Coordinates of C-alpha atoms and ligand atoms in Angstrom, one line a residue:
X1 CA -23.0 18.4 24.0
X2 CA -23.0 19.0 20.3
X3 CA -20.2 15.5 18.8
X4 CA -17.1 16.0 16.9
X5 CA -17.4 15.6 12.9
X6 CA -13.8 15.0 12.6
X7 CA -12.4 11.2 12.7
X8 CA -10.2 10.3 15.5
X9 CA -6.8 11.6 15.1
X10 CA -4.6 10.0 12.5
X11 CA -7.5 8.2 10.9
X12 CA -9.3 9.4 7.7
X13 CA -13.3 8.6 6.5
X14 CA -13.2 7.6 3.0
X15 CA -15.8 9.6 1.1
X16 CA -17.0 8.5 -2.3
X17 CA -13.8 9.9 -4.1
X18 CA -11.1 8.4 -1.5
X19 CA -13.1 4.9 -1.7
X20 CA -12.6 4.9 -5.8
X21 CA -8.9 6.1 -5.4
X22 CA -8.3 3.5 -2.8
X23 CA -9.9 1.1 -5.0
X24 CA -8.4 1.8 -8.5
X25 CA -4.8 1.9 -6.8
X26 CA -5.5 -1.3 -4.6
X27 CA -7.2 -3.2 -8.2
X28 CA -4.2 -2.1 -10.2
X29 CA -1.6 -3.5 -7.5
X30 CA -3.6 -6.6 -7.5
X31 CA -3.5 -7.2 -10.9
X32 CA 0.1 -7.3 -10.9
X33 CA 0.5 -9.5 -8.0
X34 CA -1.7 -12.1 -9.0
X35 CA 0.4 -12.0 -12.9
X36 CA 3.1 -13.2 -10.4
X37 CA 0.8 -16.1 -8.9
X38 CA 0.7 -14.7 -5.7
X39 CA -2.8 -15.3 -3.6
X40 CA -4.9 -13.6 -1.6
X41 CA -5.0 -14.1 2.2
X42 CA -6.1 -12.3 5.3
X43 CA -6.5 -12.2 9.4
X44 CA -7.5 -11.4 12.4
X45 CA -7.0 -7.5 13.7
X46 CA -6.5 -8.6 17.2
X47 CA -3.4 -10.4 17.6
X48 CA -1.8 -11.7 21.5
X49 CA 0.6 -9.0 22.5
X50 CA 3.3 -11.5 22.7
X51 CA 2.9 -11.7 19.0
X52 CA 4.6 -8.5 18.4
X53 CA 6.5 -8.2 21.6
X54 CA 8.8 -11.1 20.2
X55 CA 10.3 -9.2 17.1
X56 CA 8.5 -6.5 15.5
X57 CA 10.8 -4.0 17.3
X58 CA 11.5 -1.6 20.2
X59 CA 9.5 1.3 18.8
X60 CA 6.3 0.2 17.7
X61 CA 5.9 -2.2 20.4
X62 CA 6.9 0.0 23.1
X63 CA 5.5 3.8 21.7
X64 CA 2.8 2.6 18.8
X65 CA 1.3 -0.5 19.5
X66 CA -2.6 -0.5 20.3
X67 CA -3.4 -2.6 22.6
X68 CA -6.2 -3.9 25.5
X69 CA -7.3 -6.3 28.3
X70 CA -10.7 -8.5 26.5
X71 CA -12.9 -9.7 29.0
X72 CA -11.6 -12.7 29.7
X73 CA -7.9 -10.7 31.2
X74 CA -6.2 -11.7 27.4
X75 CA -3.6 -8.7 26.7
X76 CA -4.7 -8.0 23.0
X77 CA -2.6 -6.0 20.3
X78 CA -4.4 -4.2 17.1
X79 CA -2.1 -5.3 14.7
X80 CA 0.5 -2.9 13.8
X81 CA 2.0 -5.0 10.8
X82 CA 1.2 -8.1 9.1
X83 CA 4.6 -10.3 8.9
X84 CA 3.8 -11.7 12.2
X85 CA 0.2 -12.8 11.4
X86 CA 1.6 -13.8 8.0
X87 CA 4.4 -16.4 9.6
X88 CA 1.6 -17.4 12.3
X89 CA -0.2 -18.6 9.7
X90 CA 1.9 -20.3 7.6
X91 CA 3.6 -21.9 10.4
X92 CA 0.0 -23.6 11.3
X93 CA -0.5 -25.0 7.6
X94 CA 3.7 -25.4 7.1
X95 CA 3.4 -28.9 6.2
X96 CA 0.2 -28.5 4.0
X97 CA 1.7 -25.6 1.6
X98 CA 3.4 -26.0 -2.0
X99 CA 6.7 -24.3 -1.6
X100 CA 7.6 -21.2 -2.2
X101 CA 4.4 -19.8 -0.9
X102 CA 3.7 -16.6 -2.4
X103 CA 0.8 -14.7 -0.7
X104 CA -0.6 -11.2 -0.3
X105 CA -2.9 -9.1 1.2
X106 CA -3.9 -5.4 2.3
X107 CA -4.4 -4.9 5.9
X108 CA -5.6 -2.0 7.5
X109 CA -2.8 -1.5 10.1
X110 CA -2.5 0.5 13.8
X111 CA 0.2 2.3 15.0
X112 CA 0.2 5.2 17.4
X113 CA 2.4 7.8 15.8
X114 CA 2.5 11.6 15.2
X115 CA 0.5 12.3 12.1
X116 CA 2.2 13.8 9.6
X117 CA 2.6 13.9 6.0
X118 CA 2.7 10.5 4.9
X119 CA 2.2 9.0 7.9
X120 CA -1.2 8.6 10.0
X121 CA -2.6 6.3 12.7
X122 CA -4.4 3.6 10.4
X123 CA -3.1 2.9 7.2
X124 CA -3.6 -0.1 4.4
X125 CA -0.4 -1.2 3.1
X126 CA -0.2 -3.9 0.9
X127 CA 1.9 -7.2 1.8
X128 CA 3.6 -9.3 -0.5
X129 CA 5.9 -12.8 1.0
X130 CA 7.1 -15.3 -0.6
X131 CA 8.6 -18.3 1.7
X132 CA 10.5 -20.9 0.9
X133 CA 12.5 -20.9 -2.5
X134 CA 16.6 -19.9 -3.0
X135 CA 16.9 -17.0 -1.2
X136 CA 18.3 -14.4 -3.5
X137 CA 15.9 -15.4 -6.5
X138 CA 13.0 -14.6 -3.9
X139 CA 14.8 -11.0 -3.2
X140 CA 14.8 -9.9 -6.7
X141 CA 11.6 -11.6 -7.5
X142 CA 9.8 -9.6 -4.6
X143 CA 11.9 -6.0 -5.6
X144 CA 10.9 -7.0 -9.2
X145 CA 7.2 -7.2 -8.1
X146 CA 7.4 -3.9 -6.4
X147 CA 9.1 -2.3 -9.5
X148 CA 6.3 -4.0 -11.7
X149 CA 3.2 -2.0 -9.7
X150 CA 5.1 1.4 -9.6
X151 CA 5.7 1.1 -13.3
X152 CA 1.9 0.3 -14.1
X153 CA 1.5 3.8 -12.4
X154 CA 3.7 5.2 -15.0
X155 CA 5.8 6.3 -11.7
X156 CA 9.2 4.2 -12.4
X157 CA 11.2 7.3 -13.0
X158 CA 10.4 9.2 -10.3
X159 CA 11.4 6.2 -7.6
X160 CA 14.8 5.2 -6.3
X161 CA 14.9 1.5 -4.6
X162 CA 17.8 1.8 -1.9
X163 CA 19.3 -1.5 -0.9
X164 CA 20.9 -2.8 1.9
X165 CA 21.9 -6.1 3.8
X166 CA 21.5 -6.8 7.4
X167 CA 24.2 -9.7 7.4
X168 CA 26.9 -7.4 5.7
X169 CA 26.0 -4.7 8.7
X170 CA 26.3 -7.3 11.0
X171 CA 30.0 -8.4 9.9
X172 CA 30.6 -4.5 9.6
X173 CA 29.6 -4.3 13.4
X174 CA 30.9 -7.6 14.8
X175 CA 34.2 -8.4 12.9
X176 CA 35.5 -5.1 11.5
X177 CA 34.2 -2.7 14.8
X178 CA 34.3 -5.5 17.6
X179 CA 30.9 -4.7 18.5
X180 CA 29.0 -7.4 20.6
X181 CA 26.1 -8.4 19.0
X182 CA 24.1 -6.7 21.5
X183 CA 25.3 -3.5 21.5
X184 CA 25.1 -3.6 17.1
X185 CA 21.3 -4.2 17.4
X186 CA 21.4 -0.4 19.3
X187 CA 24.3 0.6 16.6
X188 CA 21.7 -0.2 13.9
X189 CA 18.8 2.1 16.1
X190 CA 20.9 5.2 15.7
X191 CA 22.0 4.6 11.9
X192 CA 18.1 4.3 11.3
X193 CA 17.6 7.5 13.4
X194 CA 20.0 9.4 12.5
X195 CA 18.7 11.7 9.5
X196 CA 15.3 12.5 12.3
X197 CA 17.8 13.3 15.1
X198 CA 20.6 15.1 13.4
X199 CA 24.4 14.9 13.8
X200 CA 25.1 16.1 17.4
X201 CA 22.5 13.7 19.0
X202 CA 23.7 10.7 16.8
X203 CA 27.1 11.0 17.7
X204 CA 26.0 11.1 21.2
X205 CA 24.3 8.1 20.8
X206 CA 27.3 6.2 19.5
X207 CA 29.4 7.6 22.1
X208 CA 27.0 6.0 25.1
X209 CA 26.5 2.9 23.4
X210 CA 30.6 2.7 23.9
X211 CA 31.9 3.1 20.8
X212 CA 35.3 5.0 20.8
X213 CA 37.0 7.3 18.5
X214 CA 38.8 5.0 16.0
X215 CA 35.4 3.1 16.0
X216 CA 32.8 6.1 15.0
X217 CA 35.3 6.9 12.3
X218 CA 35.9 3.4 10.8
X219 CA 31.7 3.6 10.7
X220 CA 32.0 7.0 8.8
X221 CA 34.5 5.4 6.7
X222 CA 31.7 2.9 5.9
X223 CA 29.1 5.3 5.2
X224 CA 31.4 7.4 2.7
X225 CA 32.8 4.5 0.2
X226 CA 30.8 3.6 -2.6
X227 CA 29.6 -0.2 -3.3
X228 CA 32.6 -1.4 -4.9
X229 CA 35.3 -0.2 -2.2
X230 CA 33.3 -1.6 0.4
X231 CA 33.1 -5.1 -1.5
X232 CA 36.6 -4.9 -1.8
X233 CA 37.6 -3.7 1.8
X234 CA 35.1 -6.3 3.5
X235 CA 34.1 -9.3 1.9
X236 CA 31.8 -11.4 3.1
X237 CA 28.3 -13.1 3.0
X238 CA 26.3 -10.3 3.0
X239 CA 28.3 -8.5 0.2
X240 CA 28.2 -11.4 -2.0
X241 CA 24.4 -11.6 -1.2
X242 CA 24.1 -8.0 -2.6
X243 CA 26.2 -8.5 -6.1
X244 CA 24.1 -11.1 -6.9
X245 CA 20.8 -9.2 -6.5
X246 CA 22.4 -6.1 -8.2
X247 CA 22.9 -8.5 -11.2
X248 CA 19.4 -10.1 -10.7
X249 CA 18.2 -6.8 -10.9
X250 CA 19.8 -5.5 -13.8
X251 CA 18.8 -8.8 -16.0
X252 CA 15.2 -7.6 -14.7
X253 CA 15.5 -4.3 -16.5
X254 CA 15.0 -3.1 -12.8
X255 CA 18.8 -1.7 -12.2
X256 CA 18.8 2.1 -13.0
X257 CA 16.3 2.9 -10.0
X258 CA 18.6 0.4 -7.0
X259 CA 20.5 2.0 -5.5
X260 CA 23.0 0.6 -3.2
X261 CA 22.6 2.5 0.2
X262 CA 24.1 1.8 3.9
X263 CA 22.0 4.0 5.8
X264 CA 19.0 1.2 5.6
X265 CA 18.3 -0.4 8.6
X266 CA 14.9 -0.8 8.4
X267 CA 13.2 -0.6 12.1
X268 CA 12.0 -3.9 12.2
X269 CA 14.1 -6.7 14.5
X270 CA 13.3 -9.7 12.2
X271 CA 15.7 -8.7 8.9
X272 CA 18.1 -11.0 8.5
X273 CA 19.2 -10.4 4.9
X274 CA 18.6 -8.0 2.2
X275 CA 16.7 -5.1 3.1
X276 CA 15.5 -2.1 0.9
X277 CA 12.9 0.9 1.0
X278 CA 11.5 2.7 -2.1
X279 CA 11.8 6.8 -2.2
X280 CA 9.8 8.9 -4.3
X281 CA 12.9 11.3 -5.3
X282 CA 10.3 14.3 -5.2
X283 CA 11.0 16.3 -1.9
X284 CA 7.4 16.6 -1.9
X285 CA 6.9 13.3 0.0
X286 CA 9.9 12.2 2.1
X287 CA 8.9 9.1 3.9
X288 CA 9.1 5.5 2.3
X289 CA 6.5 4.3 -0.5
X290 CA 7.2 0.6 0.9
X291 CA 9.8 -1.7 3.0
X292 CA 10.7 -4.9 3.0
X293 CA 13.7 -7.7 3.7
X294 CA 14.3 -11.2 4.0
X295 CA 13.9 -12.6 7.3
X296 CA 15.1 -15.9 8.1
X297 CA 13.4 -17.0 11.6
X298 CA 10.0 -16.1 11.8
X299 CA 8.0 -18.5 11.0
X300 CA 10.5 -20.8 13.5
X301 CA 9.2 -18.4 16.4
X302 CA 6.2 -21.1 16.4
X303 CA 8.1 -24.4 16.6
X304 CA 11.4 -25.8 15.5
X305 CA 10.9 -25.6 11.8
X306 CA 12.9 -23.7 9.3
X307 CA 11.3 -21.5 7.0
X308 CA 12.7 -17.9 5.5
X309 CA 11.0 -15.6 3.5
X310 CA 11.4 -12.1 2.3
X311 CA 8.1 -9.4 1.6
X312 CA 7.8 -6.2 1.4
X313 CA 4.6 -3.6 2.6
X314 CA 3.7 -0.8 0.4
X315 CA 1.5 1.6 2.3
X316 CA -1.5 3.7 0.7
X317 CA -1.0 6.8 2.3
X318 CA 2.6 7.5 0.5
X319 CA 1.3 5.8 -2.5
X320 CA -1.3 8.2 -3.0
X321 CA 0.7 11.4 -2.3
X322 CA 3.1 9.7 -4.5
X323 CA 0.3 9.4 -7.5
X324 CA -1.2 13.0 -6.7
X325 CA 2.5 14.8 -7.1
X326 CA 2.9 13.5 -10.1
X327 CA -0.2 13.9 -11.1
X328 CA -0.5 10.0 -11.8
X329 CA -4.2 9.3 -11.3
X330 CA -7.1 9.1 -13.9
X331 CA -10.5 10.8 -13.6
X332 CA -12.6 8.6 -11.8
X333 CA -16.4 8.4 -13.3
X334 CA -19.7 9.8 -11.7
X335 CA -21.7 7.1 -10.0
X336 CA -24.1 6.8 -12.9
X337 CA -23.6 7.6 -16.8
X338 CA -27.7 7.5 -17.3
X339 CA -30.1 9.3 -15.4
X340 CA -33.4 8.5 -16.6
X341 CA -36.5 10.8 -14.9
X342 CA -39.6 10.2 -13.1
X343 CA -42.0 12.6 -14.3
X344 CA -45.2 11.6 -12.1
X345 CA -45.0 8.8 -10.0
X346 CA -47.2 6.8 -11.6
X347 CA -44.7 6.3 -14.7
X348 CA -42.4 4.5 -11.7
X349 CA -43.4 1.1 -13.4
X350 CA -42.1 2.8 -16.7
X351 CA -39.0 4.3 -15.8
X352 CA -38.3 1.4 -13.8
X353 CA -38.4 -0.7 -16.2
X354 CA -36.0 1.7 -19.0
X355 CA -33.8 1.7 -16.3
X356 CA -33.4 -2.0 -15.2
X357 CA -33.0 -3.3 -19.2
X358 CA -30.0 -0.8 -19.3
X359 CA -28.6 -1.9 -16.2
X360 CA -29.2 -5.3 -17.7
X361 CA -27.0 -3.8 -20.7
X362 CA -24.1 -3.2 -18.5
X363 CA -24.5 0.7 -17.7
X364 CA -24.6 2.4 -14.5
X365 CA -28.2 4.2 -14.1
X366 CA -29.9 6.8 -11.9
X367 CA -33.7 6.9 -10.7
X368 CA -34.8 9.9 -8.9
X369 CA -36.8 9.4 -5.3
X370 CA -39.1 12.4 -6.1
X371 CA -41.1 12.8 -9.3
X372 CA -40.4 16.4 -10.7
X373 CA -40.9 18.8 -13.3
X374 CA -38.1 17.9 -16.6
X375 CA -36.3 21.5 -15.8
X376 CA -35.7 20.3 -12.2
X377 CA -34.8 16.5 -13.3
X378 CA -32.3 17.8 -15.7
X379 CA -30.9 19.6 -13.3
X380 CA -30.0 16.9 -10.7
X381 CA -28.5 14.8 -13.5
X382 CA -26.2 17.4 -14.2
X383 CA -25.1 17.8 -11.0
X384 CA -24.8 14.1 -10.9
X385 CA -22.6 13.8 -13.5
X386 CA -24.6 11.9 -15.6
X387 CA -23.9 11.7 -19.2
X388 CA -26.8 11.2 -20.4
X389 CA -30.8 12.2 -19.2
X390 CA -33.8 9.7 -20.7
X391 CA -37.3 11.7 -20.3
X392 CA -40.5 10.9 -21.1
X393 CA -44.2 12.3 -20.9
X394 CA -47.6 10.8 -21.5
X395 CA -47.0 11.5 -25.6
X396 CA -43.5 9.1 -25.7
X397 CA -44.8 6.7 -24.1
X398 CA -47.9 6.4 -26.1
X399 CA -45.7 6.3 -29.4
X400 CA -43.5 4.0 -27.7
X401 CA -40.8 6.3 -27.5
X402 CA -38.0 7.9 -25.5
X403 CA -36.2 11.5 -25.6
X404 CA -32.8 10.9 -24.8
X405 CA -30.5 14.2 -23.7
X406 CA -27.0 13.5 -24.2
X407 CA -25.8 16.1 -21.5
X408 CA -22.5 16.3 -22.9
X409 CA -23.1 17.6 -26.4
X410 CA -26.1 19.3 -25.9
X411 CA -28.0 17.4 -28.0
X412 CA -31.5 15.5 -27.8
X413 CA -33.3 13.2 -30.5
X414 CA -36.5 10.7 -30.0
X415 CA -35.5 7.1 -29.9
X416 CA -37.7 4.2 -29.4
X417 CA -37.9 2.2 -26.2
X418 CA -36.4 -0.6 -28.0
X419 CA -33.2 1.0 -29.6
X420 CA -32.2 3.0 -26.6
X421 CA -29.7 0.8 -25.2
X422 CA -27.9 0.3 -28.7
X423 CA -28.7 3.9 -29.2
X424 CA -26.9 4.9 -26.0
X425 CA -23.7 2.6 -26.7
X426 CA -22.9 3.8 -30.0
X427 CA -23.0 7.8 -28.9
X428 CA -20.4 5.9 -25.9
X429 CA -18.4 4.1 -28.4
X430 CA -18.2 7.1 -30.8
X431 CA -17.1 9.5 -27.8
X432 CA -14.4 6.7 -26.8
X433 CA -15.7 6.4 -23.3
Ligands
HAM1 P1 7.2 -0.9 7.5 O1 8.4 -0.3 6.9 O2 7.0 -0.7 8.9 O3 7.3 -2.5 7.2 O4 6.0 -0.4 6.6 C1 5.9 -0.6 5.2 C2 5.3 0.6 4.5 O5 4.0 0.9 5.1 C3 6.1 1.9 4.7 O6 7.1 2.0 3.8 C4 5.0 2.9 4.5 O7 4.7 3.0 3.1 C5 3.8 2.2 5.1 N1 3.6 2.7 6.5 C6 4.1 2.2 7.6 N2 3.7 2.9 8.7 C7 2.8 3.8 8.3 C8 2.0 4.8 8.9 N3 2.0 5.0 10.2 N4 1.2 5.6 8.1 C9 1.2 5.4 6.7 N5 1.9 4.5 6.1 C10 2.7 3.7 6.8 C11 6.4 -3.4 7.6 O8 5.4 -3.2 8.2 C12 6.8 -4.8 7.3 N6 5.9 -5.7 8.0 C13 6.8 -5.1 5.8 C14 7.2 -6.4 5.4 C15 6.4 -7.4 4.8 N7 8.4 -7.0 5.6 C16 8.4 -8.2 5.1 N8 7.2 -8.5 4.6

């Protein structure tokens, strides 16, 4: 039986490239995480199943959760998100932590789903939470954030934020439709549905959940008014929650790209609050660069204390087809800018040495395995990528010298073992690489 070379379904292998792609977008996100004193944390990938059964939702505990029996009969769940691992652990050091705690980290996650543009089996996605803290400072502080690390991509004016707030749905579904709270919870299931099902089957829906005539229009009603009409047809909490963000936002420069938008549900049971999703307005890629929301009982789940938070998760699989459509990612460099031969093997003390002072220096360097002939040697640092190629015979290295090829000019001069480092990082400087 000859093995597969493909990776399971849904999963990718990272070659060389992937790994400095993944790498370069995950260092840049970083960067502006930690200028927003957030720090690092991380956790188990097994997780009890009970962990997710509690609140992470219908659909991926039910239809993408990964989960098994360990040896000792413990029902185990790969973890499919981070929230829950995230208020687990604070909850076990609540008393310890400075408030707000602001941590993040990038998971690889599980879910068993369809693979399909944008989405995939395993993803990373990187978390961002902040607990504790007045509420609506932490929303914009969080969609601020997010803003921050699409505009170091240079992407901020191909993205639309779309904004939303659970506690305003939940007045639209109790007090102005009559709904129980029950039955709102499935209300909310279709409206997130509804553009993957279509019309017919959503209407459908609402009609077996029991909502009648006057009720499905009063809903469409909602859908149709802008912002401002809604405010002023149904105030309450949740709208008040959202003019205040929308002004948060604005003071942030962040404004233009929120968008105020109904239709976000988010899939996740936990959202209490605001909750938002970030579109790349390219049809290219049609599923959500990241999600997020406040969510006020979590971390109470693991005891009777009170702690809300809100976070988002920004996954690297629609982050990446975001950067590639607009063509928002730099050349990445070869492995090693210096290749410097072997010419017999008994010049490995030699070359070895060349190679570690420059290494020393700060460059990247290449040794060959094989000794080999100059023609060949120049070859494989070509095909390297190598800038430059050192080579040396019997003759340099009596006269204490070097030939240095810069591969990039064509060009070759003799430079003494001493100079070549200097030599090298002024040819560097003056090509502004
Ligand atoms: P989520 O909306 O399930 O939220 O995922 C957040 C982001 O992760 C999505 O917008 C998408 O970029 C990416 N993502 C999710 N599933 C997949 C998949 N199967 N393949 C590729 N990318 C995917 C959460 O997970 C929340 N726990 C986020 C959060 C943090 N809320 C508060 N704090």
């Amino acid at each position: 039986m000859t093995l597969s070379m493909q990776p399971y379904k849904g999963t990718r292998d990272f070659f060389p490239h992937d790994m400095a792609i993944q790498k370069w977008m995950f260092n840049r996100m970083r960067a502006v995480v930690e200028g927003y004193a957030y720090q690092e944390y991380d956790g188990p990938m097994l997780e009890p199943f009970e962990l997710y059964a509690a609140k992470t939702g219908e659909e991926i505990v039910n239809q993408q959760l990964y989960w098994l029996m360990d040896r000792g009969e413990r029902k185990m769940a790969i973890r499919p998100e981070m929230t829950p691992t995230l208020a687990r652990m604070v909850a076990s050091k609540s008393h310890e932590l400075p408030r707000p705690i602001r941590w993040y980290s990038f998971p690889n996650l599980w879910r068993y789903e369809r693979p399909q543009r944008g989405r995939l089996r395993e993803h990373w996605q990187l978390n961002v939470d902040v607990l504790g803290g007045d509420a609506l400072l932490a929303d914009a502080e969080v969609l601020t954030l997010a803003f921050d690390i699409i505009k170091g991509f240079g992407g901020e004016s191909h993205v639309s934020i779309r904004v939303n707030n659970r506690r305003m749905m939940d007045h639209l579904i109790t007090a102005t439709l009559g709904l129980t709270a029950e039955v709102g919870l499935k209300v909310t299931k279709a409206i997130d549905a509804r553009a993957k099902i279509g019309e017919e089957a959503y209407a459908k829906w609402l009609s077996d959940l029991g909502l009648n005539a006057e009720q499905r229009s009063r809903l469409e009603d909602f859908f149709k008014a802008s912002f401002e009409e809604t405010a002023r047809a149904m105030p309450c909490q949740g709208v008040e929650e959202l003019q205040s963000l929308f002004a948060f936002l604005k003071e942030s420069g962040v404004g233009e790209q929120v968008v105020f938008d109904p239709t976000i549900m988010r899939g996740l049971d936990y959202y209490t609050g605001t909750v938002f999703e970030m579109y790349d307005n390219s049809p290219d890629n049609r599923r959500a660069m990241f999600g997020g929301g406040r969510y006020d009982n979590l971390v109470g789940l693991f005891g009777n204390q009170k702690l809300s938070g809100v976070g988002f998760g920004m996954g690297d699989v629609s982050m990446r087809n975001f950067l590639e459509t607009h063509k928002l990612l730099p050349e990445f460099p070869p492995a090693a800018e210096i290749f410097v031969s072997l010419p017999k093997v008994e010049f490995r003390g030699q070359a070895e040495a060349v190679a570690r002072e420059l290494r020393g220096l700060g460059f990247r360097v290449m040794t060959p395995l094989t000794a080999e002939g100059f023609g060949v040697q120049l070859k494989q640092a070509v095909r390297h990528g190598s800038r430059f190629a050192i080579l040396f015979g019997e003759t340099e290295l009596a006269q204490g010298n070097l030939i240095l090829k810069d591969l990039a000019k064509n060009e070759q001069s003799i430079v003494s073992i001493g100079d070549i480092g200097k030599e090298i990082g002024v040819r560097l400087k003056g090509s502004g690489t």
